[in-house]
Tab-separated table of C-alpha atoms and ligand atoms in Angstrom:
chain	number	residue	atom	x	y	z
N	1	MET	CA	66.845	-34.891	-44.410
N	2	PRO	CA	66.004	-34.796	-41.386
N	3	SER	CA	62.462	-36.810	-40.690
N	4	ARG	CA	59.094	-36.092	-40.026
N	5	ILE	CA	57.413	-35.714	-36.777
N	6	THR	CA	54.131	-35.197	-36.878
N	7	ASP	CA	51.562	-33.511	-34.959
N	8	ALA	CA	49.126	-36.358	-35.283
N	9	SER	CA	51.911	-39.061	-34.386
N	10	VAL	CA	52.888	-37.304	-31.244
N	11	GLU	CA	48.969	-37.096	-30.031
N	12	ALA	CA	48.496	-41.072	-30.705
N	13	MET	CA	51.438	-41.859	-28.976
N	14	LEU	CA	50.355	-39.813	-25.328
N	15	THR	CA	47.272	-40.820	-25.757
N	16	ARG	CA	47.567	-44.161	-25.888
N	17	GLU	CA	50.966	-43.512	-23.099
N	18	LYS	CA	48.075	-41.931	-21.533
N	19	ALA	CA	45.497	-45.361	-21.170
N	20	LEU	CA	48.540	-46.892	-20.730
N	21	PHE	CA	49.274	-44.797	-17.227
N	22	LEU	CA	45.967	-45.066	-16.217
N	23	GLN	CA	46.061	-48.574	-16.405
N	24	ARG	CA	49.843	-49.542	-14.810
N	25	ASN	CA	48.982	-47.248	-11.919
N	26	PRO	CA	45.708	-47.998	-9.867
N	27	LYS	CA	47.203	-47.318	-6.148
N	28	SER	CA	48.704	-44.190	-7.166
N	29	GLY	CA	45.350	-42.935	-8.800
N	30	THR	CA	43.757	-44.068	-5.780
N	31	LEU	CA	46.851	-42.250	-3.572
N	32	ALA	CA	46.218	-39.475	-5.637
N	33	ASP	CA	41.862	-38.894	-4.736
N	34	GLN	CA	42.717	-38.918	-0.797
N	35	SER	CA	45.368	-36.851	-1.161
N	36	SER	CA	43.790	-34.347	-3.403
N	37	LYS	CA	40.826	-34.258	-0.065
N	38	HIS	CA	43.707	-32.086	2.388
N	39	TRP	CA	46.921	-30.699	-0.249
N	40	LEU	CA	46.557	-27.611	-2.362
N	41	ARG	CA	46.417	-29.715	-6.188
N	42	GLY	CA	46.282	-32.840	-4.426
N	43	VAL	CA	49.832	-32.636	-3.125
N	44	PRO	CA	52.929	-31.589	-0.784
N	45	MET	CA	54.116	-29.201	-3.145
N	46	HIS	CA	51.964	-27.607	-5.805
N	47	TRP	CA	54.579	-28.276	-8.676
N	48	MET	CA	54.141	-31.694	-8.470
N	49	VAL	CA	50.944	-31.864	-10.166
N	50	ASP	CA	53.224	-29.972	-13.743
N	51	TRP	CA	55.023	-33.312	-14.684
N	52	GLY	CA	51.707	-33.616	-16.962
N	53	THR	CA	50.595	-37.396	-16.342
N	54	PRO	CA	46.845	-38.050	-15.542
N	55	PHE	CA	48.264	-38.147	-11.887
N	56	PRO	CA	51.385	-38.264	-10.406
N	57	LEU	CA	52.994	-41.137	-9.378
N	58	PHE	CA	53.814	-41.669	-5.802
N	59	ILE	CA	56.692	-42.970	-4.954
N	60	ALA	CA	57.029	-46.159	-2.370
N	61	LYS	CA	60.918	-45.856	-2.281
N	62	ALA	CA	64.341	-44.406	-3.196
N	63	SER	CA	67.714	-46.319	-3.640
N	64	GLY	CA	70.944	-45.100	-5.911
N	65	VAL	CA	68.609	-44.935	-9.735
N	66	ASP	CA	65.757	-47.361	-8.486
N	67	LEU	CA	62.565	-45.858	-7.531
N	68	THR	CA	60.179	-48.242	-7.162
N	69	ASP	CA	55.758	-46.704	-7.675
N	70	ALA	CA	53.306	-47.189	-4.791
N	71	ASP	CA	51.708	-50.088	-7.689
N	72	GLY	CA	55.736	-51.192	-7.164
N	73	ASN	CA	56.778	-50.929	-10.907
N	74	SER	CA	60.504	-49.985	-11.070
N	75	TYR	CA	61.665	-46.680	-12.318
N	76	VAL	CA	65.262	-46.233	-13.453
N	77	ASP	CA	65.964	-42.722	-11.887
N	78	PHE	CA	68.001	-40.561	-14.928
N	79	CYS	CA	66.261	-37.670	-13.520
N	80	LEU	CA	67.995	-37.699	-9.459
N	81	GLY	CA	65.518	-35.415	-7.827
N	82	ASP	CA	66.059	-32.278	-10.881
N	83	THR	CA	69.989	-33.159	-9.567
N	84	GLY	CA	68.910	-32.732	-5.482
N	85	ALA	CA	69.862	-36.377	-5.525
N	86	MET	CA	72.694	-35.805	-7.949
N	87	PHE	CA	75.136	-38.529	-6.602
N	88	GLY	CA	71.779	-40.946	-6.180
N	89	HIS	CA	69.599	-41.350	-3.250
N	90	SER	CA	70.421	-42.204	0.143
N	91	PRO	CA	73.499	-42.521	-1.131
N	92	ARG	CA	75.331	-45.316	0.854
N	93	ALA	CA	77.253	-42.679	3.070
N	94	LEU	CA	75.375	-40.472	3.146
N	95	ALA	CA	72.734	-43.005	4.648
N	96	GLU	CA	75.160	-43.773	6.778
N	97	THR	CA	76.266	-39.995	8.326
N	98	LEU	CA	72.808	-39.900	9.202
N	99	ARG	CA	72.727	-42.866	10.872
N	100	ARG	CA	75.801	-41.560	12.500
N	101	ALA	CA	74.121	-37.664	13.133
N	102	SER	CA	70.564	-39.271	14.562
N	103	GLU	CA	72.682	-39.731	17.743
N	104	ASP	CA	74.118	-36.336	18.029
N	105	GLY	CA	71.046	-33.845	17.521
N	106	PHE	CA	69.705	-31.723	14.407
N	107	THR	CA	69.742	-28.163	15.063
N	108	THR	CA	71.627	-25.818	17.623
N	109	MET	CA	72.342	-22.597	16.765
N	110	LEU	CA	75.611	-22.891	17.388
N	111	PRO	CA	78.543	-24.318	14.859
N	112	SER	CA	79.124	-28.161	15.041
N	113	PRO	CA	83.136	-29.383	15.554
N	114	ASP	CA	82.350	-30.247	11.469
N	115	ALA	CA	82.160	-26.427	10.929
N	116	PRO	CA	85.747	-25.532	9.905
N	117	VAL	CA	86.993	-28.638	8.258
N	118	VAL	CA	83.721	-28.054	5.753
N	119	GLY	CA	84.754	-25.059	5.624
N	120	GLU	CA	87.702	-25.875	4.492
N	121	LEU	CA	86.890	-28.784	2.160
N	122	LEU	CA	84.322	-25.913	0.426
N	123	ALA	CA	86.972	-23.443	-0.013
N	124	GLU	CA	89.595	-26.243	-1.390
N	125	ARG	CA	87.166	-28.038	-3.636
N	126	PHE	CA	85.623	-24.152	-4.671
N	127	GLY	CA	88.266	-21.669	-5.124
N	128	LEU	CA	87.474	-18.938	-3.438
N	129	PRO	CA	87.886	-18.132	1.012
N	130	PHE	CA	84.668	-16.925	2.523
N	131	TRP	CA	81.632	-19.746	3.058
N	132	GLN	CA	77.595	-19.336	4.568
N	133	VAL	CA	74.802	-21.673	4.992
N	134	THR	CA	70.970	-21.533	4.304
N	135	ALA	CA	68.645	-24.520	3.887
N	136	THR	CA	68.193	-23.756	0.333
N	137	ALA	CA	69.590	-22.514	-2.503
N	138	SER	CA	66.791	-20.381	-3.514
N	139	ASP	CA	67.453	-18.539	-0.109
N	140	ALA	CA	71.968	-18.223	-0.968
N	141	ASN	CA	71.067	-16.850	-3.568
N	142	ARG	CA	68.555	-14.452	-2.350
N	143	SER	CA	71.315	-13.800	0.591
N	144	VAL	CA	74.127	-13.410	-1.836
N	145	LEU	CA	71.828	-10.222	-3.603
N	146	ARG	CA	71.416	-8.877	-0.317
N	147	TRP	CA	74.757	-8.651	-0.463
N	148	CYS	CA	75.823	-7.315	-3.618
N	149	ARG	CA	73.546	-4.012	-2.966
N	150	ALA	CA	74.438	-3.686	0.987
N	151	ILE	CA	78.687	-3.163	-0.123
N	152	THR	CA	77.962	-1.278	-3.286
N	153	GLY	CA	74.628	0.639	-2.359
N	154	ARG	CA	73.494	0.239	-6.123
N	155	LYS	CA	70.074	-0.744	-6.495
N	156	LYS	CA	69.864	-3.212	-9.797
N	157	ILE	CA	70.652	-7.444	-10.247
N	158	LEU	CA	71.084	-8.448	-13.476
N	159	ILE	CA	70.518	-12.116	-15.102
N	160	PHE	CA	70.444	-13.390	-18.309
N	161	ASN	CA	66.258	-13.695	-19.675
N	162	GLY	CA	64.682	-17.522	-19.564
N	163	CYS	CA	66.922	-17.769	-16.472
N	164	TYR	CA	65.768	-19.654	-13.583
N	165	HIS	CA	67.787	-18.907	-9.934
N	166	GLY	CA	64.712	-20.424	-7.955
N	167	ALA	CA	62.183	-18.016	-5.534
N	168	VAL	CA	64.507	-15.229	-6.502
N	169	ASP	CA	61.486	-11.948	-7.369
N	170	GLU	CA	64.344	-9.964	-9.023
N	171	THR	CA	64.860	-13.329	-11.303
N	172	PHE	CA	61.540	-12.723	-12.913
N	173	VAL	CA	61.795	-10.949	-15.257
N	174	SER	CA	62.103	-12.016	-19.187
N	175	LEU	CA	61.906	-10.086	-22.465
N	176	ALA	CA	58.836	-10.443	-25.116
N	177	ASN	CA	59.828	-8.318	-28.982
N	178	GLY	CA	63.130	-6.652	-27.089
N	179	ARG	CA	61.095	-5.344	-24.551
N	180	GLN	CA	61.952	-6.084	-20.526
N	181	ILE	CA	59.025	-7.364	-18.455
N	182	ALA	CA	57.924	-8.634	-14.965
N	183	ASP	CA	56.805	-12.657	-15.284
N	184	PRO	CA	53.315	-12.245	-15.531
N	185	ALA	CA	53.230	-15.492	-13.699
N	186	LEU	CA	54.436	-15.148	-10.272
N	187	ILE	CA	52.477	-15.139	-7.752
N	188	GLY	CA	50.862	-12.254	-5.330
N	189	GLU	CA	54.500	-9.606	-6.557
N	190	PRO	CA	53.653	-5.834	-5.740
N	191	ARG	CA	56.316	-3.840	-7.002
N	192	ASP	CA	57.535	-3.549	-10.575
N	193	LEU	CA	60.249	-5.521	-10.870
N	194	ASN	CA	61.829	-3.882	-13.732
N	195	GLU	CA	63.223	-1.326	-11.031
N	196	LEU	CA	65.042	-3.926	-8.879
N	197	THR	CA	65.861	-5.230	-13.126
N	198	LYS	CA	68.129	-5.813	-16.002
N	199	VAL	CA	68.399	-8.308	-18.416
N	200	VAL	CA	69.664	-9.383	-21.167
N	201	GLU	CA	69.866	-12.088	-24.197
N	202	PHE	CA	72.783	-15.079	-22.624
N	203	ASN	CA	75.700	-14.899	-25.334
N	204	ASP	CA	75.068	-10.866	-25.954
N	205	ILE	CA	78.355	-9.513	-24.619
N	206	ALA	CA	77.163	-5.836	-26.853
N	207	ALA	CA	74.278	-5.761	-24.484
N	208	LEU	CA	75.858	-7.350	-21.451
N	209	GLU	CA	78.641	-3.883	-21.976
N	210	ALA	CA	76.036	-1.988	-23.055
N	211	ALA	CA	73.156	-2.979	-19.392
N	212	LEU	CA	76.662	-2.742	-17.578
N	213	SER	CA	78.474	0.465	-18.894
N	214	PRO	CA	76.194	3.059	-15.848
N	215	SER	CA	77.915	0.788	-12.965
N	216	ASP	CA	74.651	0.803	-10.857
N	217	VAL	CA	74.279	-3.203	-11.254
N	218	ALA	CA	75.013	-5.182	-7.767
N	219	CYS	CA	75.760	-8.189	-9.452
N	220	VAL	CA	75.338	-10.175	-12.495
N	221	LEU	CA	73.418	-13.408	-11.475
N	222	ALA	CA	73.562	-16.673	-14.014
N	223	GLU	CA	74.149	-20.063	-13.782
N	224	PRO	CA	77.903	-21.023	-16.658
N	225	VAL	CA	75.448	-22.852	-18.491
N	226	MET	CA	72.079	-22.362	-19.391
N	227	THR	CA	70.464	-25.090	-17.597
N	228	ASN	CA	67.053	-24.926	-17.139
N	229	ILE	CA	65.059	-23.358	-20.562
N	230	GLY	CA	66.828	-26.586	-21.742
N	231	MET	CA	70.607	-26.642	-21.975
N	232	VAL	CA	72.258	-23.599	-23.517
N	233	LEU	CA	75.332	-23.013	-23.456
N	234	PRO	CA	78.009	-20.308	-23.654
N	235	ASP	CA	79.828	-19.295	-27.071
N	236	ASP	CA	83.687	-19.051	-27.030
N	237	GLY	CA	84.855	-15.876	-24.558
N	238	PHE	CA	81.099	-15.178	-23.492
N	239	LEU	CA	82.046	-15.512	-20.109
N	240	ALA	CA	85.336	-14.507	-21.032
N	241	ALA	CA	84.091	-11.137	-21.493
N	242	LEU	CA	80.780	-11.164	-19.534
N	243	ARG	CA	84.350	-11.614	-15.976
N	244	ALA	CA	85.894	-8.715	-17.661
N	245	ILE	CA	82.950	-6.142	-18.425
N	246	THR	CA	81.912	-7.450	-14.238
N	247	ARG	CA	84.584	-6.259	-12.928
N	248	ARG	CA	85.701	-3.405	-15.284
N	249	THR	CA	81.767	-1.938	-14.209
N	250	GLY	CA	82.460	-2.474	-10.698
N	251	THR	CA	79.502	-5.430	-11.148
N	252	ILE	CA	79.586	-7.871	-8.578
N	253	LEU	CA	80.127	-11.755	-10.833
N	254	VAL	CA	77.695	-14.640	-9.232
N	255	MET	CA	78.446	-17.633	-10.611
N	256	ASP	CA	74.502	-19.713	-9.439
N	257	GLU	CA	76.246	-23.476	-10.202
N	258	THR	CA	73.606	-25.321	-7.978
N	259	HIS	CA	72.890	-27.533	-11.865
N	260	CYS	CA	76.500	-27.010	-13.736
N	261	MET	CA	77.900	-28.806	-10.120
N	262	SER	CA	78.099	-32.223	-12.157
N	263	SER	CA	80.804	-30.750	-14.326
N	264	GLY	CA	83.088	-31.593	-11.956
N	265	PRO	CA	84.428	-31.386	-7.831
N	266	GLY	CA	84.910	-27.688	-8.140
N	267	GLY	CA	82.285	-26.882	-10.708
N	268	TYR	CA	81.986	-25.097	-14.193
N	269	SER	CA	83.634	-22.463	-12.610
N	270	GLY	CA	86.841	-24.750	-11.600
N	271	ALA	CA	86.437	-27.005	-14.616
N	272	SER	CA	86.942	-23.630	-16.720
N	273	GLY	CA	88.973	-21.903	-14.835
N	274	LEU	CA	86.611	-18.756	-14.310
N	275	GLU	CA	87.436	-16.640	-10.866
N	276	PRO	CA	83.802	-14.995	-9.475
N	277	ASP	CA	83.578	-13.571	-6.985
N	278	ALA	CA	80.889	-15.003	-5.607
N	279	ILE	CA	79.404	-18.763	-5.810
N	280	VAL	CA	76.281	-21.213	-4.880
N	281	LEU	CA	75.619	-24.159	-5.165
N	282	GLY	CA	72.469	-25.666	-3.391
N	283	LYS	CA	70.277	-28.544	-4.271
N	284	PRO	CA	73.676	-32.226	-4.141
N	285	ILE	CA	75.744	-29.797	-1.501
N	286	ALA	CA	73.755	-32.339	1.148
N	287	GLY	CA	72.857	-35.251	-0.464
N	288	GLY	CA	68.858	-33.938	-0.653
N	289	VAL	CA	68.927	-32.814	3.014
N	290	PRO	CA	67.959	-29.585	2.243
N	291	ALA	CA	71.250	-27.217	2.466
N	292	ALA	CA	72.730	-24.684	-0.433
N	293	VAL	CA	76.048	-22.200	0.270
N	294	TYR	CA	77.391	-19.688	-0.654
N	295	GLY	CA	81.402	-18.334	-1.318
N	296	PHE	CA	82.645	-15.278	-1.393
N	297	SER	CA	86.295	-13.938	-2.319
N	298	ASP	CA	88.081	-11.649	-0.120
N	299	GLU	CA	87.728	-9.046	-1.129
N	300	ILE	CA	83.728	-9.020	-0.638
N	301	ALA	CA	83.991	-10.418	2.051
N	302	GLN	CA	86.953	-7.673	2.810
N	303	ARG	CA	83.744	-5.102	2.079
N	304	ILE	CA	81.103	-7.163	4.190
N	305	ARG	CA	83.377	-6.126	7.298
N	306	ALA	CA	83.393	-2.805	6.017
N	307	TYR	CA	79.311	-2.709	6.187
N	308	LEU	CA	78.771	-4.469	9.146
N	309	ALA	CA	80.694	-1.972	11.326
N	310	THR	CA	78.478	0.641	10.070
N	311	ARG	CA	75.980	-1.044	9.621
N	312	THR	CA	72.268	-0.678	12.562
N	313	PRO	CA	71.773	-2.970	14.798
N	314	GLY	CA	68.447	-5.652	14.332
N	315	HIS	CA	66.826	-8.026	11.706
N	316	SER	CA	69.184	-8.601	8.510
N	317	GLY	CA	67.289	-10.448	6.470
N	318	ILE	CA	69.435	-12.728	6.323
N	319	GLY	CA	69.785	-16.607	7.776
N	320	THR	CA	66.834	-18.556	8.892
N	321	THR	CA	66.709	-20.798	11.744
N	322	LEU	CA	67.772	-23.871	10.064
N	323	SER	CA	70.737	-22.888	8.798
N	324	GLY	CA	73.996	-23.499	9.136
N	325	SER	CA	72.674	-26.773	11.335
N	326	LYS	CA	74.407	-29.184	13.122
N	327	LEU	CA	72.683	-31.781	10.338
N	328	GLN	CA	73.357	-30.005	7.684
N	329	LEU	CA	76.393	-29.801	7.833
N	330	ALA	CA	77.769	-32.992	9.031
N	331	LEU	CA	76.023	-34.832	5.425
N	332	MET	CA	77.552	-31.441	4.166
N	333	ARG	CA	80.837	-33.115	4.715
N	334	THR	CA	80.002	-36.671	4.219
N	335	MET	CA	79.675	-35.202	0.594
N	336	LEU	CA	82.462	-33.659	-0.145
N	337	GLU	CA	84.815	-35.781	0.899
N	338	THR	CA	82.952	-38.184	-1.047
N	339	TYR	CA	81.707	-36.847	-3.886
N	340	PHE	CA	83.566	-34.050	-4.681
N	341	THR	CA	86.629	-35.449	-5.891
N	342	ARG	CA	88.048	-35.763	-9.486
N	343	GLU	CA	88.667	-39.969	-8.605
N	344	ALA	CA	84.686	-40.277	-7.862
N	345	PHE	CA	83.921	-37.488	-10.865
N	346	ALA	CA	85.934	-39.131	-13.161
N	347	PRO	CA	83.517	-42.053	-14.272
N	348	LEU	CA	80.082	-40.432	-14.617
N	349	ILE	CA	81.885	-38.336	-16.314
N	350	GLU	CA	82.477	-40.838	-19.093
N	351	LEU	CA	78.648	-42.482	-18.449
N	352	ALA	CA	77.896	-39.529	-19.695
N	353	LYS	CA	79.697	-39.054	-22.499
N	354	ARG	CA	78.494	-42.328	-23.612
N	355	LEU	CA	74.730	-41.360	-23.134
N	356	GLU	CA	75.479	-38.223	-25.209
N	357	LYS	CA	76.426	-40.400	-28.147
N	358	GLY	CA	73.641	-43.216	-27.723
N	359	ILE	CA	70.874	-40.591	-28.063
N	360	ALA	CA	73.422	-38.339	-30.778
N	361	ASP	CA	73.698	-41.469	-32.606
N	362	VAL	CA	69.808	-42.649	-31.654
N	363	ILE	CA	69.454	-38.831	-33.452
N	364	ILE	CA	71.429	-39.753	-36.387
N	365	LYS	CA	69.727	-42.691	-37.219
N	366	TYR	CA	66.336	-41.300	-37.543
N	367	GLY	CA	66.558	-38.068	-38.846
N	368	ALA	CA	65.378	-36.711	-36.177
N	369	PRO	CA	65.552	-32.604	-36.196
N	370	TRP	CA	66.957	-32.814	-31.879
N	371	HIS	CA	70.398	-32.697	-31.200
N	372	VAL	CA	72.191	-33.405	-27.820
N	373	VAL	CA	73.882	-31.122	-25.210
N	374	ARG	CA	76.389	-32.486	-22.610
N	375	VAL	CA	77.609	-31.083	-19.551
N	376	GLY	CA	79.570	-33.208	-17.354
N	377	ALA	CA	77.395	-36.105	-15.823
N	378	ARG	CA	74.554	-33.370	-17.458
N	379	VAL	CA	72.553	-34.451	-21.130
N	380	GLU	CA	70.425	-32.650	-22.682
N	381	PHE	CA	68.403	-33.057	-25.848
N	382	MET	CA	66.864	-30.036	-27.183
N	383	CYS	CA	63.437	-31.385	-29.861
N	384	SER	CA	65.132	-28.976	-32.352
N	385	PRO	CA	68.104	-29.606	-35.110
N	386	ASP	CA	69.845	-26.764	-33.699
N	387	ARG	CA	71.111	-25.588	-30.283
N	388	PRO	CA	69.769	-21.963	-28.939
N	389	ARG	CA	71.877	-19.053	-28.545
N	390	ASN	CA	69.913	-17.409	-25.539
N	391	GLY	CA	67.196	-18.053	-24.275
N	392	GLY	CA	64.509	-16.634	-26.332
N	393	GLU	CA	65.711	-18.923	-28.447
N	394	ALA	CA	65.339	-21.746	-26.471
N	395	ALA	CA	61.622	-20.798	-24.905
N	396	ARG	CA	60.721	-21.442	-28.310
N	397	ILE	CA	62.062	-24.680	-28.692
N	398	ILE	CA	61.217	-26.972	-24.746
N	399	HIS	CA	57.963	-27.449	-23.766
N	400	GLN	CA	56.686	-28.459	-26.805
N	401	PRO	CA	53.912	-31.867	-26.971
N	402	VAL	CA	56.687	-34.043	-28.621
N	403	ASP	CA	58.762	-33.576	-24.562
N	404	MET	CA	55.209	-35.145	-23.208
N	405	ALA	CA	55.240	-37.433	-25.562
N	406	ILE	CA	58.152	-38.734	-24.735
N	407	HIS	CA	58.415	-38.474	-20.818
N	408	HIS	CA	54.930	-40.745	-20.846
N	409	TYR	CA	56.166	-43.156	-22.985
N	410	LEU	CA	59.788	-43.199	-20.918
N	411	LEU	CA	57.389	-43.096	-18.475
N	412	ASN	CA	54.899	-46.170	-19.323
N	413	ARG	CA	58.221	-49.057	-19.844
N	414	GLY	CA	60.673	-47.312	-16.560
N	415	VAL	CA	62.715	-44.997	-16.990
N	416	VAL	CA	62.393	-40.970	-15.552
N	417	ILE	CA	63.890	-38.361	-17.588
N	418	THR	CA	63.405	-35.128	-15.284
N	419	PRO	CA	59.870	-33.591	-16.121
N	420	PHE	CA	59.513	-30.097	-17.772
N	421	HIS	CA	62.114	-30.218	-20.813
N	422	ASN	CA	64.221	-33.675	-21.153
N	423	MET	CA	67.144	-33.437	-19.188
N	424	MET	CA	68.920	-36.401	-17.693
N	425	LEU	CA	71.589	-37.192	-14.711
N	426	VAL	CA	74.291	-39.588	-14.299
N	427	CYS	CA	75.423	-40.616	-10.939
N	428	PRO	CA	77.828	-43.389	-8.268
N	429	ALA	CA	75.435	-45.847	-9.385
N	430	THR	CA	74.056	-45.670	-12.925
N	431	THR	CA	75.631	-48.598	-14.527
N	432	LYS	CA	76.216	-48.705	-18.729
N	433	ALA	CA	72.771	-51.241	-18.727
N	434	HIS	CA	70.523	-48.089	-17.161
N	435	VAL	CA	72.843	-45.873	-19.672
N	436	GLU	CA	71.409	-48.536	-22.290
N	437	SER	CA	68.159	-49.416	-21.504
N	438	LEU	CA	67.368	-45.309	-21.915
N	439	ILE	CA	68.867	-44.712	-25.299
N	440	GLN	CA	67.197	-48.395	-25.673
N	441	GLY	CA	63.838	-46.151	-24.866
N	442	LEU	CA	64.082	-42.929	-26.888
N	443	ASP	CA	65.660	-45.450	-29.863
N	444	HIS	CA	62.221	-47.288	-29.977
N	445	CYS	CA	59.452	-44.204	-28.519
N	446	LEU	CA	61.830	-42.743	-32.163
N	447	ALA	CA	61.151	-45.235	-34.495
N	448	GLU	CA	57.550	-44.820	-33.984
N	449	LEU	CA	57.122	-40.889	-33.779
N	450	VAL	CA	59.701	-40.405	-36.917
T	1	LIG	C1	70.426	-22.906	-11.157
T	1	LIG	C2	69.603	-23.308	-10.184
T	1	LIG	N1	69.887	-22.307	-8.927
T	1	LIG	C3	69.314	-22.001	-7.889
T	1	LIG	C4	67.734	-22.965	-7.814
T	1	LIG	C5	66.997	-23.550	-6.858
T	1	LIG	O1	66.770	-24.313	-6.139
T	1	LIG	P1	65.797	-24.747	-5.440
T	1	LIG	O2	64.874	-24.593	-5.137
T	1	LIG	O3	67.019	-25.712	-3.717
T	1	LIG	O4	66.202	-23.839	-4.315
T	1	LIG	C6	67.758	-23.871	-9.109
T	1	LIG	C7	66.407	-25.237	-9.403
T	1	LIG	O5	66.096	-25.698	-9.909
T	1	LIG	C8	68.332	-23.925	-10.142
T	1	LIG	O6	68.041	-24.381	-11.054
């Protein structure tokens, strides 16, 4: 019999924890006041206030999994910059490369000797032969969409309802009561994005088949596991069906592995034997310094070459000045050599399994109507008894006040998990003791809530 978590118990916890937050963080409060004079919403990036705390914590230092805020409070970080610091903050090998790179120049508009090595490492790890560098995963996705449209001559793309692929206009389309709508929250979008995008539910093979069968879609842009609306796992056979249908309809399959890189050194695609035509890797690929890459198959490379041979000269709309820089290549080389290896991933995955099991045990202990999922080193608990099978179902579960109460409770006890949902990452600096502290924090939190 599941326990009940009442609105009253959630509200009481949130009220008390907000008061405690104010008490613990006077210096962050002062910094927030000062920052509000010159930063939009008081922060250098407007979503930083969306954590839901009375004001943002101001972080003075981040090293490994240790965060120290302006008031001197310490935290164990399981958010890890929402994957940007998936291998820890300032991991030693990266810090050393950065120190050396600081003597050698950052950007020259020309390749560095690291280029062939990084290309080889990417090809070897992720199984695709050709690569390009961008500054962010959003940029990489935008570039891939352009190439796909150019070489197929098709205007539309297809995405899954509830996905997130960064600041990529065409992906802000969703399903509401079975109808496709452009996201009204998107700022300053003059186009009707419905003309550029088709959207279907994840795990819905029939809908996918119907949407792709006119052969008018340039590419499917997808995460192999949806990770931005809680976590939605693919049903058995769904990704294989996606691959087969895209092949049959001449649609390019792009796997955005920016978050699913937590699966192992070749991402989820590598671990599952999926053979996408293109892959996007962002966030941790240079350890949290702005860099991303996209890779593509031999066949796509040939089509790109053929397209380029007939293209009108001029600006391509692909590529920015700081992309492919000397600094990015040096850092990516270190990350790929040091952290994107089976040996580096094995202990992370073991520890993540312990976290998953510990949370599952706490859920059972209190009969909480929750569940927990894991993708490699990434763990997420969702406050519903059943796993959502698609973005529509997941949207009805996440962003509940209970998430906010849990986040405040943990923050005030020195544990950070990812805002907006309940995601936790394990990195090389995470210890068993850190994992146990999070499990214990959740245990105590649930003891109060149920
Ligand atoms: C799957 C996925 N792709 C792309 C992005 C965009 O990354 P960035 O904000 O670094 O451009 C995100 C960001 O959360 C993401 O989750």
